[in-house]
Coordinates of C-alpha atoms in Angstrom, one line a residue:
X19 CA -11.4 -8.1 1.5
X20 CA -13.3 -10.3 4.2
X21 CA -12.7 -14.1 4.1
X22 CA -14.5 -16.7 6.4
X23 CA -11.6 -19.0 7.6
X24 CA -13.7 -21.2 9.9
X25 CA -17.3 -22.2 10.3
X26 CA -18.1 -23.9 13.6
X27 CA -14.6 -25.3 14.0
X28 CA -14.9 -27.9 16.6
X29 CA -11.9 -28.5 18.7
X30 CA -11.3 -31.3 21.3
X31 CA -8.6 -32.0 24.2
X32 CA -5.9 -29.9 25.6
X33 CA -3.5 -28.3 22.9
X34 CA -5.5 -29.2 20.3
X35 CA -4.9 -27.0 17.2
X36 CA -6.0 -25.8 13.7
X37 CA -5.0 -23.5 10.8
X38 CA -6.9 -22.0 8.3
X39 CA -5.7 -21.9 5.0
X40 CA -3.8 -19.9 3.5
X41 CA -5.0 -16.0 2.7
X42 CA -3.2 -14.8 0.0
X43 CA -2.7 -10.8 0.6
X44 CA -2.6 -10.1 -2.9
X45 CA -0.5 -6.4 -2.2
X46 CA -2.5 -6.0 1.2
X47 CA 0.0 -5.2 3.9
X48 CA -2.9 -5.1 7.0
X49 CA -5.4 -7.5 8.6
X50 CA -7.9 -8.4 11.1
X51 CA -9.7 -11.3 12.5
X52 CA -12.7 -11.6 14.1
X53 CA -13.6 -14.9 16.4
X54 CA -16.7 -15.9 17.9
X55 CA -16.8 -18.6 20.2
X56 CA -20.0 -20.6 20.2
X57 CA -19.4 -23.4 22.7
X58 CA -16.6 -23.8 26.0
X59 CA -16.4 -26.2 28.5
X60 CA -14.1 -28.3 30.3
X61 CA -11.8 -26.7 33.5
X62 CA -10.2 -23.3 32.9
X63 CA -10.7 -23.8 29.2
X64 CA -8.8 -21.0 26.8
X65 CA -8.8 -20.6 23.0
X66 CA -5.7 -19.1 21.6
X67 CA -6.2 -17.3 18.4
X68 CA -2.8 -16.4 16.7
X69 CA -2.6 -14.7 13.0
X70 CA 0.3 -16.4 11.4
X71 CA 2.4 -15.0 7.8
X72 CA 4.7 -17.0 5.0
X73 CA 5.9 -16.4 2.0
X74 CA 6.5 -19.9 0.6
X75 CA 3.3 -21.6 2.4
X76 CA 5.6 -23.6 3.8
X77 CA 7.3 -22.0 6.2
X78 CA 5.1 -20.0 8.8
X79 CA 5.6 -17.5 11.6
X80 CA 4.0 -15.7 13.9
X81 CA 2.9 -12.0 13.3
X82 CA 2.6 -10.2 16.9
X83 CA 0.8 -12.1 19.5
X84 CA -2.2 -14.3 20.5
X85 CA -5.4 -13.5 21.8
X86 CA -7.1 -15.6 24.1
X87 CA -10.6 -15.7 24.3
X88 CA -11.9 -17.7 27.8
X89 CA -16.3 -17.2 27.5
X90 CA -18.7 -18.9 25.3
X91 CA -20.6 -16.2 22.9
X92 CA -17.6 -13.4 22.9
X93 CA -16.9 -11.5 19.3
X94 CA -13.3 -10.9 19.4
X95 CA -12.4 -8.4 16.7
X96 CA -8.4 -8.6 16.9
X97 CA -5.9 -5.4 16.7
X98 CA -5.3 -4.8 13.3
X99 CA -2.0 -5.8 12.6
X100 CA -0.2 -3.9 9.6
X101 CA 3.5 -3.5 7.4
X102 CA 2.7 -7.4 6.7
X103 CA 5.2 -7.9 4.1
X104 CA 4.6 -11.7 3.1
X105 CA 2.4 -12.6 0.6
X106 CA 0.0 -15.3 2.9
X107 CA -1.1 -14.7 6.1
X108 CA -3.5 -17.7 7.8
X109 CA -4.8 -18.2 11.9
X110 CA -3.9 -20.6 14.0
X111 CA -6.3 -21.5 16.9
X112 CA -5.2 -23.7 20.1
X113 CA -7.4 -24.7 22.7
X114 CA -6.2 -25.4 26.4
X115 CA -7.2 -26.7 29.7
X116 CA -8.6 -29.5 31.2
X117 CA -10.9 -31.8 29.3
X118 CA -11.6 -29.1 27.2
X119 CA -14.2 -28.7 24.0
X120 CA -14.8 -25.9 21.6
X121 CA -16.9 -24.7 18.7
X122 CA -15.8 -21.3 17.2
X123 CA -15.8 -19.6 13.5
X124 CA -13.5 -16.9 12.5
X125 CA -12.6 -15.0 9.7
X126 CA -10.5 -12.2 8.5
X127 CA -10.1 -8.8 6.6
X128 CA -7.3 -7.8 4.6
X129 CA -6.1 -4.5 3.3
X130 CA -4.3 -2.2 1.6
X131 CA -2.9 0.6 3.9

């Protein structure tokens, strides 16, 4: 099942972060996100895209590792990660650099396999 998680997410300043919230896998045990990244700028600018799982919504960790994205108008459809065996899964994007701005919208499929 394909969720959107965000739509034109604008993110300002080095390490400034955002989650999503929470997917519920309702029995799925794989995902995958997809990013595009509308708008970079600042020096050496990097969005960090990292999928995230819990069990209590509380309580978070991460589920293998991030993906950085680094140029303006760049799908990133993210290695499907699988044997997910919490029952919310939600992505966490970070952005890095100097002085740096972004706009980017994401979303993610989950699945039963």
């Amino acid at each position: 099942m394909y969720q959107q998680l965000f739509t034109r997410l604008a993110l300002t300043g080095a390490n400034a972060s955002e989650v999503s919230q929470p997917v519920p896998l309702q029995g799925a045990n794989g995902s995958q996100f997809d990013v595009v990244v509308f708008s970079l700028s600042g020096t050496s600018p990097q969005v960090a895209c990292q999928l995230q799982e819990s069990n209590d919504l509380e309580n978070w960790s991460n589920k293998g590792s991030a993906t950085n994205l680094t140029a303006v108008g760049f799908t990133l459809q993210a290695a499907a990660q699988t044997g997910i065996a919490a029952g919310y899964v939600r992505l966490k994007v970070t952005l890095t650099g100097t002085s740096p701005i972004c706009v980017v919208s994401a979303g993610l499929n989950t699945a039963a396999l």
